Amino acid sequence: MEPDKLFDFFSGNHVILLVAVAALIVAIISVFSSTTARRKLADRVDSIKLRVDSLWTDMDELRVSHFNGPRASGGGTDTTASERFSAEKAAYEAIWPLVWSLHDKLGMFLRAVEADDQAGELRLEARNAALTARSTLNRVRPFCHGEIDELITQLIDNQIKAHLAACQYMDLRKDSLSSSSNHERAVQKEKFRMLYDGQSKEMLDQLVSIIRRRMLQ
């Protein structure tokens, strides 16, 4: 090809060449930018993943340390917090059904007394329930929280007082001709109602709240 024609060829197509070169440069820059961006994104994802894993590890360690508590320095005979929690939980699992059984059996006895029904067997069942609850409390008392121990003791004593008042009411009812016995009978009836429907139910609600707070704290 002659020099003039070659020069004319390049002069006529210089715009196309420039565009092609520019496109090539842009493509190369895009490839490098994309690669760099992907690398930075991957590094960021890895960093976030490490932070999340570290966070979960810290949370697990925090839960374990909070649950177990610090071990006392000086020996392996000290009871850990988790062992104390298990012992306290077992104590409540032992005493709570008996406390509720006492309340339930006493309620059946008192309703029978008020209705003037045969209550001899219910009277014995309520008495035995009180003895069983008190005996079990004495056995698990070392593992109970002080506030719960005191509340259960008061509750059992309260239910026993209601039981005794109902028994006194039954005895006085046999002598219904005396006006003084009628008055005393009304007093005893009001007494076991107040002890059972008022104080005992309030104590049961308090006991449930305190045990729940102790077990779920």
Tab-separated table of N, CA and C in Angstrom, residues 3-17:
chain	number	residue	atom	x	y	z
A	3	PRO	N	2.283	5.077	0.634
A	3	PRO	CA	2.288	5.861	1.874
A	3	PRO	C	1.125	6.810	1.974
A	4	ASP	N	0.730	7.417	0.870
A	4	ASP	CA	-0.387	8.389	0.928
A	4	ASP	C	-1.687	7.685	1.264
A	5	LYS	N	-1.888	6.538	0.627
A	5	LYS	CA	-3.135	5.824	0.884
A	5	LYS	C	-3.160	5.298	2.333
A	6	LEU	N	-1.968	4.877	2.845
A	6	LEU	CA	-1.905	4.395	4.219
A	6	LEU	C	-2.225	5.511	5.194
A	7	PHE	N	-1.715	6.701	4.875
A	7	PHE	CA	-1.975	7.858	5.747
A	7	PHE	C	-3.448	8.222	5.717
A	8	ASP	N	-4.025	8.155	4.528
A	8	ASP	CA	-5.459	8.465	4.419
A	8	ASP	C	-6.308	7.429	5.182
A	9	PHE	N	-5.832	6.185	5.158
A	9	PHE	CA	-6.602	5.132	5.848
A	9	PHE	C	-6.654	5.397	7.362
A	10	PHE	N	-5.443	5.728	7.897
A	10	PHE	CA	-5.394	5.983	9.344
A	10	PHE	C	-6.081	7.280	9.697
A	11	SER	N	-6.010	8.281	8.818
A	11	SER	CA	-6.687	9.552	9.081
A	11	SER	C	-8.192	9.354	9.107
A	12	GLY	N	-8.715	8.514	8.265
A	12	GLY	CA	-10.164	8.312	8.204
A	12	GLY	C	-10.685	7.447	9.325
A	13	ASN	N	-9.836	6.636	9.920
A	13	ASN	CA	-10.308	5.703	10.954
A	13	ASN	C	-9.734	6.011	12.335
A	14	HIS	N	-9.123	7.229	12.468
A	14	HIS	CA	-8.504	7.514	13.766
A	14	HIS	C	-9.546	7.627	14.879
A	15	VAL	N	-10.731	8.043	14.505
A	15	VAL	CA	-11.789	8.158	15.522
A	15	VAL	C	-12.159	6.760	16.043
A	16	ILE	N	-12.278	5.813	15.128
A	16	ILE	CA	-12.624	4.443	15.530
A	16	ILE	C	-11.545	3.857	16.413
A	17	LEU	N	-10.290	4.128	16.073
A	17	LEU	CA	-9.182	3.608	16.858
A	17	LEU	C	-9.191	4.193	18.264
